[in-house]
Coordinates of C-alpha atoms and ligand atoms in Angstrom, one line a residue:
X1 CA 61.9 -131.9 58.5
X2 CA 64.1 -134.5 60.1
X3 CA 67.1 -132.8 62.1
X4 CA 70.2 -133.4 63.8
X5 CA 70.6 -134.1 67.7
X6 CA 72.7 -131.5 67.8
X7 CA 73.0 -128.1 66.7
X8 CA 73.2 -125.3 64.1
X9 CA 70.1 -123.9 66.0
X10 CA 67.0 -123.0 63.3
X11 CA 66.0 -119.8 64.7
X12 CA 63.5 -119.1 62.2
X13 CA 61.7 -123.2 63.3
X14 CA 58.1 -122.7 63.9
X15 CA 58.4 -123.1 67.9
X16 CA 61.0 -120.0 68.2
X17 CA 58.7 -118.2 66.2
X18 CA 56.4 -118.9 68.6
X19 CA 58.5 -117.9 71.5
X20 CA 58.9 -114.5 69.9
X21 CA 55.3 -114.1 69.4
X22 CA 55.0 -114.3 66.0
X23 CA 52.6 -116.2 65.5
X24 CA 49.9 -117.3 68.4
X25 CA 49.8 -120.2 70.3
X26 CA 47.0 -121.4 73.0
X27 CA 49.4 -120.8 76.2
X28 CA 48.8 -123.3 79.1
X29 CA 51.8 -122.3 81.2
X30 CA 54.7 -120.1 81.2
X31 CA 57.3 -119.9 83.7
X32 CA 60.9 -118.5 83.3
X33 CA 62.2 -121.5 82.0
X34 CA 59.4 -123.0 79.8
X35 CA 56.3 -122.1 77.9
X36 CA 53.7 -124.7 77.3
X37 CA 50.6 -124.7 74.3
X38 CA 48.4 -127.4 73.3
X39 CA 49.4 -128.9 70.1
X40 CA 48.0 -128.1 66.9
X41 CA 47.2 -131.1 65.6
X42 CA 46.2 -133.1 68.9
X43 CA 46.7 -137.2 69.2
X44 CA 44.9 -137.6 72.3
X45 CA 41.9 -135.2 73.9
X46 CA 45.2 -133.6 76.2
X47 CA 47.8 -133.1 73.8
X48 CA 50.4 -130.1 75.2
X49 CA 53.7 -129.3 74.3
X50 CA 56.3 -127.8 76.5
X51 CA 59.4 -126.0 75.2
X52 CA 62.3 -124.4 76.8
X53 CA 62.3 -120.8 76.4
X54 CA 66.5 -121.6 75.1
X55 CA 67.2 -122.7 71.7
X56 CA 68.3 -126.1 72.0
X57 CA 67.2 -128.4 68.5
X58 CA 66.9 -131.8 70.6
X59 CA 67.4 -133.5 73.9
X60 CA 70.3 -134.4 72.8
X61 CA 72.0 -131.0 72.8
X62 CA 69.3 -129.7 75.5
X63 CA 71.3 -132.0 77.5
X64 CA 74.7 -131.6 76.5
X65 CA 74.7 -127.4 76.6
X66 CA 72.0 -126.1 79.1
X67 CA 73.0 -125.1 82.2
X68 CA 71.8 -127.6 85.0
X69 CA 69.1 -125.0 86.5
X70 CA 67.3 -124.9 82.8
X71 CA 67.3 -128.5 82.6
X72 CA 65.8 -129.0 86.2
X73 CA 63.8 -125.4 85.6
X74 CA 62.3 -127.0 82.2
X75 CA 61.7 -130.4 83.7
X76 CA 60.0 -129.3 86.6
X77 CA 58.0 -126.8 84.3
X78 CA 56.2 -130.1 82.8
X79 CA 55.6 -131.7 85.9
X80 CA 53.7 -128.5 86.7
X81 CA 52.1 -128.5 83.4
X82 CA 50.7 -131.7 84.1
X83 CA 49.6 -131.2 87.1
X84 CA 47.6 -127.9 86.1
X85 CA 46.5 -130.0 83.5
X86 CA 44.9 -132.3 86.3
X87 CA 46.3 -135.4 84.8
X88 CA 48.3 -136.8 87.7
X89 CA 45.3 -139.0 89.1
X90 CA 44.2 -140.6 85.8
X91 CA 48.1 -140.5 84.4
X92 CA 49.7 -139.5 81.1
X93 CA 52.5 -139.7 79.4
X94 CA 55.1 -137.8 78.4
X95 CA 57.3 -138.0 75.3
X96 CA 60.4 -136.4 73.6
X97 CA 61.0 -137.1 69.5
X98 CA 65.0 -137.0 68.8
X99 CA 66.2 -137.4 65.0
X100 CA 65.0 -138.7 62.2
X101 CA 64.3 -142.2 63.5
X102 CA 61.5 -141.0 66.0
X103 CA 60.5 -138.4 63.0
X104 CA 60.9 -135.3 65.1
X105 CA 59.2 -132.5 62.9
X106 CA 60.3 -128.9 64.7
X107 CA 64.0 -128.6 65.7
X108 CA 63.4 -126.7 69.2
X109 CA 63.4 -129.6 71.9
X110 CA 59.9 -129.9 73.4
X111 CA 58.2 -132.8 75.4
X112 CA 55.0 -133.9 74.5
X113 CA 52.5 -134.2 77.5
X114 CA 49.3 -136.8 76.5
X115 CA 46.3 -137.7 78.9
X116 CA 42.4 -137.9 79.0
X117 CA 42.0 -141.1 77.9
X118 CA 43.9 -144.5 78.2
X119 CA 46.8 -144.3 75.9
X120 CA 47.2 -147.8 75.3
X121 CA 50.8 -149.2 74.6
X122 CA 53.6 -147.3 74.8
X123 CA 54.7 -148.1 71.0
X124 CA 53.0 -148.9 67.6
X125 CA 54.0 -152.8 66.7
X126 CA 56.7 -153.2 64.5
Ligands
AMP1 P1 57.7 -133.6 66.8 O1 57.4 -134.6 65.7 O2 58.0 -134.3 68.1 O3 58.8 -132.6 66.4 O4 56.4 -132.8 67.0 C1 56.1 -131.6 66.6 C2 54.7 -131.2 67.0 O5 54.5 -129.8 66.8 C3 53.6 -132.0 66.2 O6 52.8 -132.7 67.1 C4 52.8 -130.8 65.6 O7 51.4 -131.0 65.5 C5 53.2 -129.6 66.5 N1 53.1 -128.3 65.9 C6 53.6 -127.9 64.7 N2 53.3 -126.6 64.6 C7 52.6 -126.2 65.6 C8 52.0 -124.9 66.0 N3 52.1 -123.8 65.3 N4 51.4 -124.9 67.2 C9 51.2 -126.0 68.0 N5 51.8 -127.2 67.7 C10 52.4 -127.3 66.5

């Protein structure tokens, strides 16, 4: 479903279902300002996603409404992740979908964290 930047907020979006427990995810890390799972259909052999635990659709309003601590608290939170995750010798990369251009499926901001392999250029050609 392509979305917005910027709010109305879908509280019933498949990641704040998630964050409510209603249906399971495979936790990585959880912190009081994030909560990271591995993503259900993986594009690389580390495929994680880390969400804020505030409802936020996109960076774009992540930015423009969270208080600073949350932003820095989230940030740091995928650092972290990635570092638990052991990627930070071989590298990774870490992504963010926003609108309908970059085809951002779920309307809770998350950041995409991908490693354990060489992930080749950063875009598809156009
Ligand atoms: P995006 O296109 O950036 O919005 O990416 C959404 C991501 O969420 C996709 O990579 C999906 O595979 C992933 N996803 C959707 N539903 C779930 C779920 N229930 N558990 C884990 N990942 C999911």
């Amino acid at each position: 479903m392509p979305v917005a930047g910027l709010g109305p907020y879908d509280a019933h979006n498949v990641f704040a279902r998630i964050l409510r427990g209603e249906i399971p995810c495979r936790k990585v890390y959880e912190d009081e300002h994030a909560l990271a799972f591995h993503d259900i259909n993986p594009q690389a052999p580390i495929h994680v996603l880390v969400i804020p635990k505030t409802p936020y659709v996109s960076l774009a309003d992540f930015a423009a409404s969270a208080p600073p601590p949350a932003i820095a608290g989230f940030f740091q939170a995928v650092a972290k992740v990635a570092k638990q995750l052991e990627l930070e010798d071989p590298g990774y990369r870490i992504l963010a979908n926003m609108g309908a251009d970059a085809h951002q499926e779920v309307p809770h901001f998350h950041v995409h964290i991908f490693g354990g392999r060489p992930l080749g250029p950063m875009l598809q050609q156009f």
